[in-house]
CSV table of C-alpha atoms in Angstrom, one decimal:
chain,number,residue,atom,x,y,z
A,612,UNK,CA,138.6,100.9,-0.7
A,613,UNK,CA,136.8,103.9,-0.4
A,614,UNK,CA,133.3,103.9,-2.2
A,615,UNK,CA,133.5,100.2,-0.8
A,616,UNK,CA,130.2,98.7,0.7
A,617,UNK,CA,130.8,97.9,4.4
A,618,UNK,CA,127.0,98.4,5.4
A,619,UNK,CA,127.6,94.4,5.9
A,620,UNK,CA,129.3,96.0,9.2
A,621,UNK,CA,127.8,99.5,10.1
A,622,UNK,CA,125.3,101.6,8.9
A,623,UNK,CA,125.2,104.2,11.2
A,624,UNK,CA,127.7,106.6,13.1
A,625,UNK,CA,127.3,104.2,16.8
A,626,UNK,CA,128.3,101.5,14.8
A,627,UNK,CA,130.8,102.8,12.9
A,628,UNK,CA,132.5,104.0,16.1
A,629,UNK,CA,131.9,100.9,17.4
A,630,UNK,CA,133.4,98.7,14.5
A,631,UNK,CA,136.8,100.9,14.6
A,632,UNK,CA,136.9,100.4,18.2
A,633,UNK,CA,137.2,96.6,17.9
A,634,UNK,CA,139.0,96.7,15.0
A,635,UNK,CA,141.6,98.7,17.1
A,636,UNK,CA,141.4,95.9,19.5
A,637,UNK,CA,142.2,93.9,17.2
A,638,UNK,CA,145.4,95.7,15.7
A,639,UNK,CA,146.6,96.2,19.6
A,640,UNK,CA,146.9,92.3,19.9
A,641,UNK,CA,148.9,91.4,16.4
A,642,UNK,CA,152.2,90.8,18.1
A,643,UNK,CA,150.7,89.0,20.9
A,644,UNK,CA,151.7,85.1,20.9
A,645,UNK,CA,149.4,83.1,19.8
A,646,UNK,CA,147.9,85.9,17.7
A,647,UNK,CA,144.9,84.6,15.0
A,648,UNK,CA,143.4,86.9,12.7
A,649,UNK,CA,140.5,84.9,12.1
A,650,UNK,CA,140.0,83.4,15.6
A,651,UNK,CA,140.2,87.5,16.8
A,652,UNK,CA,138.0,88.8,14.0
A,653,UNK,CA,134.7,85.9,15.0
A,654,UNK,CA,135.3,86.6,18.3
A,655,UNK,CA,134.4,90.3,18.0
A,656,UNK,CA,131.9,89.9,15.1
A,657,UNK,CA,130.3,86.8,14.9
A,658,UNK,CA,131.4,83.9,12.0
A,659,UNK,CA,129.7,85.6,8.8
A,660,UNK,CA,131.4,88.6,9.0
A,661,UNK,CA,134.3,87.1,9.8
A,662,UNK,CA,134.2,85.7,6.4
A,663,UNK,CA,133.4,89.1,5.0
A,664,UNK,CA,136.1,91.1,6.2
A,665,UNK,CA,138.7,87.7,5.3
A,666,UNK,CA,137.4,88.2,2.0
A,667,UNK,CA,138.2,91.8,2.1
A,668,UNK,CA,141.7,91.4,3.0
A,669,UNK,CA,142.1,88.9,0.7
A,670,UNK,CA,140.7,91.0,-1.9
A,671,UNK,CA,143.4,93.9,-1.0
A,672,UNK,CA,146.3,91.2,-1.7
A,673,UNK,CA,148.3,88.2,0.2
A,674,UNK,CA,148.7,89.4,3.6
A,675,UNK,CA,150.1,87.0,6.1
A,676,UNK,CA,152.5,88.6,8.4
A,677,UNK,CA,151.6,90.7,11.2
A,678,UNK,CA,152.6,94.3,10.4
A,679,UNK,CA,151.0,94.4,7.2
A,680,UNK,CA,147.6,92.5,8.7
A,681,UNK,CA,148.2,95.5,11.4
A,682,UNK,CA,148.7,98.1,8.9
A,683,UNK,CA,145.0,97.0,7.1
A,684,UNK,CA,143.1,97.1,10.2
A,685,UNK,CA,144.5,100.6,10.7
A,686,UNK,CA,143.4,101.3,6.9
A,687,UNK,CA,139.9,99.8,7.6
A,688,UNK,CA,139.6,102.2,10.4
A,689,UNK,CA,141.1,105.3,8.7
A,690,UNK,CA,139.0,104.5,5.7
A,691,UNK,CA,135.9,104.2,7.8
A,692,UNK,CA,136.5,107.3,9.9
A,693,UNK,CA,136.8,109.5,6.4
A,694,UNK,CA,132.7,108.2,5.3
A,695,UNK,CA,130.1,111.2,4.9
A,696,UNK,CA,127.6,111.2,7.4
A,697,UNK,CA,124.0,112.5,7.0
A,698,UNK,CA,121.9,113.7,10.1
A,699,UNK,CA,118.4,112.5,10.0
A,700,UNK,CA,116.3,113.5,12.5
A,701,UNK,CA,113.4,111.3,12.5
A,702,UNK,CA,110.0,110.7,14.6
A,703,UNK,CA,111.0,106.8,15.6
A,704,UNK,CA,113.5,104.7,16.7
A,705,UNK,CA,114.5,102.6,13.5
A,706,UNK,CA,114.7,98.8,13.6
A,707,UNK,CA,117.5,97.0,11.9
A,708,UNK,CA,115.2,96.5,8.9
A,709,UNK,CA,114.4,100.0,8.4
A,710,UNK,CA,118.2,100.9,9.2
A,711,UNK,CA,119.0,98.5,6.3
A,712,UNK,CA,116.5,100.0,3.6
A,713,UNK,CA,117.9,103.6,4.4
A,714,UNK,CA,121.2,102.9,3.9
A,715,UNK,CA,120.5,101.1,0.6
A,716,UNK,CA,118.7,104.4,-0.3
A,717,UNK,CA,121.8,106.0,0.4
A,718,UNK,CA,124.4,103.9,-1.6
A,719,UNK,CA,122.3,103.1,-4.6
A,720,UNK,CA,121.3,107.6,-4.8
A,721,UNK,CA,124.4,108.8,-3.8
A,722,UNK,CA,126.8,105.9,-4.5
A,723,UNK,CA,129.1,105.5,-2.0
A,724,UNK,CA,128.2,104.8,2.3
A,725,UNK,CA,127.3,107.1,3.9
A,726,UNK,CA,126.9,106.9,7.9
A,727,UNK,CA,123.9,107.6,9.2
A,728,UNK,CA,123.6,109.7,12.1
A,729,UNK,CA,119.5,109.6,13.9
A,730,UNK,CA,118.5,111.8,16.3
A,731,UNK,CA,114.9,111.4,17.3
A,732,UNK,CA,112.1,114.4,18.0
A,733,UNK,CA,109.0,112.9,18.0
A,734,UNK,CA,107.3,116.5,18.0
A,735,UNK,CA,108.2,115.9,14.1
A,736,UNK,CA,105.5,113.7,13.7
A,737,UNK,CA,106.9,111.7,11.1
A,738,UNK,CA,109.3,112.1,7.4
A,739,UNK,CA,112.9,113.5,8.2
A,740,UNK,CA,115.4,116.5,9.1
A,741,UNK,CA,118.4,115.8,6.8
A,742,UNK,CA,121.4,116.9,6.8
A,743,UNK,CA,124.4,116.3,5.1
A,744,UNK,CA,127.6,118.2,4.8
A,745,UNK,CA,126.2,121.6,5.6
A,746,UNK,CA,123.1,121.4,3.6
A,747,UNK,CA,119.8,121.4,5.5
A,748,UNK,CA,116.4,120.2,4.0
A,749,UNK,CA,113.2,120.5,6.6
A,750,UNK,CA,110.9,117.1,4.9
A,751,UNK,CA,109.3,116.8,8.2
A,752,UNK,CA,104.9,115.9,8.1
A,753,UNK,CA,105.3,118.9,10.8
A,754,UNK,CA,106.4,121.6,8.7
A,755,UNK,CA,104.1,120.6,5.8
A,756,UNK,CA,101.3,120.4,8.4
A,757,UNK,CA,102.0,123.9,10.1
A,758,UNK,CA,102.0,125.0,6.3
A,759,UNK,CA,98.2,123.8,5.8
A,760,UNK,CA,97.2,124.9,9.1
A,761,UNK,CA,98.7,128.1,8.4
A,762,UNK,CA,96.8,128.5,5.0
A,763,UNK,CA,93.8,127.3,7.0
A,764,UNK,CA,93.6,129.7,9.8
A,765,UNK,CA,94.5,132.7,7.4
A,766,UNK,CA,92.0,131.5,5.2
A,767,UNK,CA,89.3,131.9,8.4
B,1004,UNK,CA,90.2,90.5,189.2
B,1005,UNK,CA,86.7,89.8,187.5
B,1006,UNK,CA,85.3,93.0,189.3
B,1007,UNK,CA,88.1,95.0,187.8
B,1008,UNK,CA,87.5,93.5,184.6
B,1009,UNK,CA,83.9,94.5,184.9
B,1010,UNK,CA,84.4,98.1,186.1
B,1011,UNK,CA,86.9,98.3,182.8
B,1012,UNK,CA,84.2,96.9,180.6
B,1013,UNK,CA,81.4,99.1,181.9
B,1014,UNK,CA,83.9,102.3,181.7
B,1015,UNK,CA,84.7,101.7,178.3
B,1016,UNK,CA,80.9,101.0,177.3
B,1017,UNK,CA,80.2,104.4,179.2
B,1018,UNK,CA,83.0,106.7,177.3
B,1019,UNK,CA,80.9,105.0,174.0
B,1020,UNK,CA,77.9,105.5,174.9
B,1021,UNK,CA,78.8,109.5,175.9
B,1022,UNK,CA,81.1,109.9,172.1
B,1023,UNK,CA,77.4,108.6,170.6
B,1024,UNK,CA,75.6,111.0,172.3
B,1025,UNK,CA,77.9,113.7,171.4
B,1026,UNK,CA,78.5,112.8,167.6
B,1027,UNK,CA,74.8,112.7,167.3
B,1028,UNK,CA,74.1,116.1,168.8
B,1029,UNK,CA,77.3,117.8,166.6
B,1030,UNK,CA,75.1,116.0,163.5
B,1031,UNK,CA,71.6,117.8,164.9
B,1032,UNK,CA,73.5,121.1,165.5
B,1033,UNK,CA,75.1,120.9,161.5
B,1034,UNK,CA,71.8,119.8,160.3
B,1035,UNK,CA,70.1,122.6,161.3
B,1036,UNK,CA,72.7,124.9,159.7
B,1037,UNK,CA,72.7,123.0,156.6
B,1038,UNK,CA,68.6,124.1,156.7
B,1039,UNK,CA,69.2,127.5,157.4
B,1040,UNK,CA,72.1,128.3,154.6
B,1041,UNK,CA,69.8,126.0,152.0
B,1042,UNK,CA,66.6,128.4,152.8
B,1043,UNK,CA,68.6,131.9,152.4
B,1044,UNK,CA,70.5,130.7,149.6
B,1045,UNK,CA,67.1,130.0,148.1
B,1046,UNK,CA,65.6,133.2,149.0
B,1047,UNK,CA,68.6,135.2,147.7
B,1048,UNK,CA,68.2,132.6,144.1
B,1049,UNK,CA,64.4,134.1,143.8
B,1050,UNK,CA,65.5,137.5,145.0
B,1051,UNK,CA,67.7,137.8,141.5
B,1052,UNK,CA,65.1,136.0,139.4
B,1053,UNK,CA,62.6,138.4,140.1
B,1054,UNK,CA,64.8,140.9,139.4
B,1055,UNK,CA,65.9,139.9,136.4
B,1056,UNK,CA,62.7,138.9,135.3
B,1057,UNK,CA,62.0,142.5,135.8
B,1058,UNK,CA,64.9,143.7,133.5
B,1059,UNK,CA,64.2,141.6,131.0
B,1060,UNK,CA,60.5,143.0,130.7
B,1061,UNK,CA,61.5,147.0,130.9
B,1062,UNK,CA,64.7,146.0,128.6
B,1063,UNK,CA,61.1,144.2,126.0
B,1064,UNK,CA,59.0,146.9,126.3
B,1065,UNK,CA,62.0,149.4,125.6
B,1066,UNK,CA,62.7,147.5,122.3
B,1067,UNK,CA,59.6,148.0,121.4
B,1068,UNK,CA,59.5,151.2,121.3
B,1069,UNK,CA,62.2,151.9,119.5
B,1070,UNK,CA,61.2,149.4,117.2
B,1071,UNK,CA,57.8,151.2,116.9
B,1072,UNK,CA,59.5,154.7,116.5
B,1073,UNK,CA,61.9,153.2,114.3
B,1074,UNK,CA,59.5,152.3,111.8
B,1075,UNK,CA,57.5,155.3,112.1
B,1076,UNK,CA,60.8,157.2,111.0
B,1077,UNK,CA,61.4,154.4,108.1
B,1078,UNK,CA,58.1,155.2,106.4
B,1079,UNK,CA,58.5,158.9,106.4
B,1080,UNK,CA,61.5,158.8,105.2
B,1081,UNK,CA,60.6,156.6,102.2
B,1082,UNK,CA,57.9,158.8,101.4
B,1083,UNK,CA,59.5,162.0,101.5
B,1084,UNK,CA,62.7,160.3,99.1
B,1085,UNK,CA,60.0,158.9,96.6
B,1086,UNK,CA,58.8,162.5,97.0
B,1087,UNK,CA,61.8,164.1,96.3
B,1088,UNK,CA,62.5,161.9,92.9
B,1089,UNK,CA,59.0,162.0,91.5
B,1090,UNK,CA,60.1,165.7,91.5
B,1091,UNK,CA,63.7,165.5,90.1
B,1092,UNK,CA,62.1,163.7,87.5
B,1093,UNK,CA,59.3,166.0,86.1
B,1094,UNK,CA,62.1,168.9,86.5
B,1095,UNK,CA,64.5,166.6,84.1
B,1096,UNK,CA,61.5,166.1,81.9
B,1097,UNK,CA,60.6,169.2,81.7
B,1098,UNK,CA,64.4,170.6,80.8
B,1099,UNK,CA,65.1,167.9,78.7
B,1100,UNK,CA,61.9,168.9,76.5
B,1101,UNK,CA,62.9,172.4,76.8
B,1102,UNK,CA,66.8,171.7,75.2
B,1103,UNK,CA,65.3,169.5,72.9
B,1104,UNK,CA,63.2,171.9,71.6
B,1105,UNK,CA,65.9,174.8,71.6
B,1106,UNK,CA,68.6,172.5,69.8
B,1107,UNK,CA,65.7,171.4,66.8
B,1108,UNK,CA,64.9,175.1,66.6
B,1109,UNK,CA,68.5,176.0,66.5
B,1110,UNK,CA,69.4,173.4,64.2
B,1111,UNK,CA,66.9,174.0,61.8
B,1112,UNK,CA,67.9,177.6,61.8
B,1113,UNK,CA,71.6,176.5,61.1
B,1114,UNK,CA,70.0,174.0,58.2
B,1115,UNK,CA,68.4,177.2,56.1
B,1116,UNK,CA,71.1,179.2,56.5
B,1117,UNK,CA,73.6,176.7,55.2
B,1118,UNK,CA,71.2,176.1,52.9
B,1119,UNK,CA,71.0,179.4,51.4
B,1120,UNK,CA,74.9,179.3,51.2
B,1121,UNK,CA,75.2,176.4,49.8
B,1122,UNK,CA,72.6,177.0,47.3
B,1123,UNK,CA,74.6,179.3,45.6
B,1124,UNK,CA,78.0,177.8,45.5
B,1125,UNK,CA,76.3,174.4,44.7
B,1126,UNK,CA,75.3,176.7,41.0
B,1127,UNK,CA,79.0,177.4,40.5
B,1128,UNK,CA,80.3,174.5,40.9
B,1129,UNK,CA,77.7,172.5,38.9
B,1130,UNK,CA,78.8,175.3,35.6
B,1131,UNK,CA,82.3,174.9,36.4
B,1132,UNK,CA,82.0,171.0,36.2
B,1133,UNK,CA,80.1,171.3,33.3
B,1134,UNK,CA,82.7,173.2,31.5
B,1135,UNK,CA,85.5,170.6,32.8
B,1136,UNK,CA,83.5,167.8,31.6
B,1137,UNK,CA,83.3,169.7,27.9
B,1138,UNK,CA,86.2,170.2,27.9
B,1139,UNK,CA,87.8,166.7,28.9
B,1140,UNK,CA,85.2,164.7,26.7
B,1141,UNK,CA,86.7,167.2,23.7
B,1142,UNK,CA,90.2,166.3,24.9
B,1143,UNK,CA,89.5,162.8,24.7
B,1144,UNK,CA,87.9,163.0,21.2
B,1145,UNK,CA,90.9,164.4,20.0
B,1146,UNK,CA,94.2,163.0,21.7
B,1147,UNK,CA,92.9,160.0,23.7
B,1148,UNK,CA,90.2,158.2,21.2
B,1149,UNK,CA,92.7,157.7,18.4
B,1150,UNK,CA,95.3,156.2,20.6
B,1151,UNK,CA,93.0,154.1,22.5
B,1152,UNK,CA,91.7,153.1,19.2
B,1153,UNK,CA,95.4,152.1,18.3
B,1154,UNK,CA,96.1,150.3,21.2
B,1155,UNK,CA,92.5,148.2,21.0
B,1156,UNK,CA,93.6,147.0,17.8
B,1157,UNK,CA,97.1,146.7,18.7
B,1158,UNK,CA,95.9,144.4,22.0
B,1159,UNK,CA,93.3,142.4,19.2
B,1160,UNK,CA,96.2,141.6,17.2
B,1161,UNK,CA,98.1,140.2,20.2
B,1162,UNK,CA,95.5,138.2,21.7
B,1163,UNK,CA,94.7,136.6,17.7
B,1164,UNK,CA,98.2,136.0,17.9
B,1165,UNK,CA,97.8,134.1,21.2
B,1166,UNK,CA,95.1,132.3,19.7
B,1167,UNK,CA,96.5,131.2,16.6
B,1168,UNK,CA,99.6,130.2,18.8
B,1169,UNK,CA,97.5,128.1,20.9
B,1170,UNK,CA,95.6,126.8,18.2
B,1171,UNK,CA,98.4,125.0,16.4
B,1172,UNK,CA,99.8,123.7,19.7
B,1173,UNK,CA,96.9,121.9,20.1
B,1174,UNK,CA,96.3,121.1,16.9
B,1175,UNK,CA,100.1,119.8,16.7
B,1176,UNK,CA,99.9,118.0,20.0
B,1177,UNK,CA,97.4,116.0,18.9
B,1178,UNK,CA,98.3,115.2,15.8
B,1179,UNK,CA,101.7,114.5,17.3
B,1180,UNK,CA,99.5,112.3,19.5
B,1181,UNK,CA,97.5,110.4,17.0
B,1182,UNK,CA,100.5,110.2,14.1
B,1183,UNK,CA,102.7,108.3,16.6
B,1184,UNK,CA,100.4,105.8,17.5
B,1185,UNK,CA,98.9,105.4,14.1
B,1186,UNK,CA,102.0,105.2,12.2
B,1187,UNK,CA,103.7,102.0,11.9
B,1188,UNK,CA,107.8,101.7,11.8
B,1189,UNK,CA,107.5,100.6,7.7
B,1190,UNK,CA,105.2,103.7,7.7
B,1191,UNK,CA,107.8,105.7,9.3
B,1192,UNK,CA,110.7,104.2,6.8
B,1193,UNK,CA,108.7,104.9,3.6
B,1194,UNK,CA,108.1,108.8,4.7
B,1195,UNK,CA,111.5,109.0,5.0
B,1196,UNK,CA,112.7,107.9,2.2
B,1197,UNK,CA,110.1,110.2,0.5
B,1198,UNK,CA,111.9,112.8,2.7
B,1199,UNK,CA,115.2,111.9,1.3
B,1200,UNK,CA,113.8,111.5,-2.4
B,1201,UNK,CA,112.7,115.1,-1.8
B,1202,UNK,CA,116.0,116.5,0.1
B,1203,UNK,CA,117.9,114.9,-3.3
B,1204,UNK,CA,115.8,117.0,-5.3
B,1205,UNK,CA,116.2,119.8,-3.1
B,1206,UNK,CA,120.2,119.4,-4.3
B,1207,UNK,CA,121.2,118.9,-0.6
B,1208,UNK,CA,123.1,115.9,-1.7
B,1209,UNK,CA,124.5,117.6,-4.5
């Protein structure tokens, strides 16, 4: 599953954490009587991607008894906690839109999801921080502006 | 029995008529002692009023005279006091003049000796703080100009430091001001994507 698109679900590391928590939730109740997948699953994520994820564990073969529907929400969750993240640190507060088109950047140039972790400075003024395992690239409109300010005042 | 009644009546009218008589004559006799006490008390009344009159008259014309006397004695006294201090003041004057005058002629006597002293030592000094100040403007031509010099330059530095420093603060505070208003959320999403594209050809995704 991994290389597997679940930006459907979570595109950054909140989410994430807050997709395996349910999804834990979920695993927790299996042996419960009265115990429905599908009843469980749009309950905790709304109808559509309650289809989704059926559609994913349909795709990963015929699973119909409890221990082996258990054992693929504790793959999803395994699976999910193993995806790269990348730190931006960015001037806003994205919208779900914006959070959307990133991610997309993301899967198409590095193919595979990767989690997106924000942290906001506004001082920034605006482009991005990144980083993403151990590599650090400043693309902030601040550091290019203290560059030309810099060339200016030398330059007076 | 009418006769006896008679003689009874006539008795008793009789021993009234005597006790009248009497009474009257006891009330002439006291009368005529009441006259004569009244008349010496009288006399004995005017006796002392003369006499005191008479005291009260030598006691006036005593007062008087001491009065008279007394004022007599007043006015020569007054003048001989006002006397007396018209005098303590012309001697006062007069030696207050005289140690005025002494002290000015002392003092100036005091002033051009010192003076002549002074005049003197006054020439040394001046050539010996002449030669200190030659000396300590040389001194500071040699160790203290260059170092000041140093430390001017060092302290111009600084403070262009400080300036630049608070130059871009500004400059970034406002900017930081303006860019967050101005800049929409798609604005914000494009810049950093173009951040990313960059940081991808930076290798950081390598």
């Amino acid at each position: 599953m991994y290389g597997q698109d679940f930006s459907d679900f979570f595109v950054t590391k909140l989410q994430a954490n807050d997709f395996c928590g349910r999804i834990s939730g979920i695993s927790q109740q299996v042996y419960e009587a009265g115990f429905d997948l599908s009843a469980r699953l749009a309950a905790e994520f709304g109808v559509v991607k309650r289809d989704k994820l059926m559609m994913l564990l349909r795709e990963d073969g015929d699973l119909t008894d409890n221990r082996s529907i258990q054992k693929w929400l504790e793959k999803i969750i395994s699976q999910t906690k193993l995806l790269p993240t990348v730190t931006l640190t960015v001037a806003f507060v994205p919208n779900d839109k914006n959070l959307k088109h990133i991610s997309n950047w993301l899967l198409q140039n590095l193919n595979k999801q990767v989690l997106i972790e924000f942290n906001e400075d506004r001082s920034i003024l605006a482009g991005a921080r990144v980083n993403y395992n151990g590599k650090y690239s400043d693309q902030s409109v601040l550091t290019s502006y203290q560059k030309v300010l810099e060339k200016e005042i030398k330059a007076t | 029995m009418q006769i006896l009644s008679l003689v009874v009546d006539a008795t008793v009218i009789l021993f009234a008529v005597y006790f009248f008589l009497r009474i009257r004559s006891k009330e002439k006799e006291l009368q005529q002692k009441e006259g004569k006490i009244d008349s010496e008390y009288h006399e004995i009344v005017n006796t002392a009023l003369a006499r005191e009159r008479k005291i009260l008259d030598d006691a006036t014309n005593e007062a008087d005279k001491i009065i008279s006397e007394a004022k007599y004695f007043n006015r020569g006294s007054t003048e001989e006091v006002n006397k007396a201090l018209q005098m303590m003041v012309v001697d006062v004057q007069r030696e207050a003049t005289t140690a005025a005058s002494n002290f000015l002629s002392d003092y100036q006597a005091s002033l051009n000796q010192v003076s002549v002293k002074s005049l003197g030592g006054f020439e040394n000094v001046v050539k010996e703080l002449e030669s200190d100040l030659r000396s300590q403007v040389k001194n500071f031509n040699e160790a203290l100009l260059p170092g000041l010099e140093k430390e001017l330059a060092e302290y111009k530095r600084i403070r262009m430091e400080q300036v630049d420093k608070s130059v871009r603060r500004i400059v970034q505070i406002s900017a930081q001001e303006i860019l967050n208003k101005a800049i929409s959320l798609d604005d914000h999403e494009e810049l950093v994507i173009a951040a990313l594209e960059r940081a991808k050809k930076e290798g950081v995704f390598d």
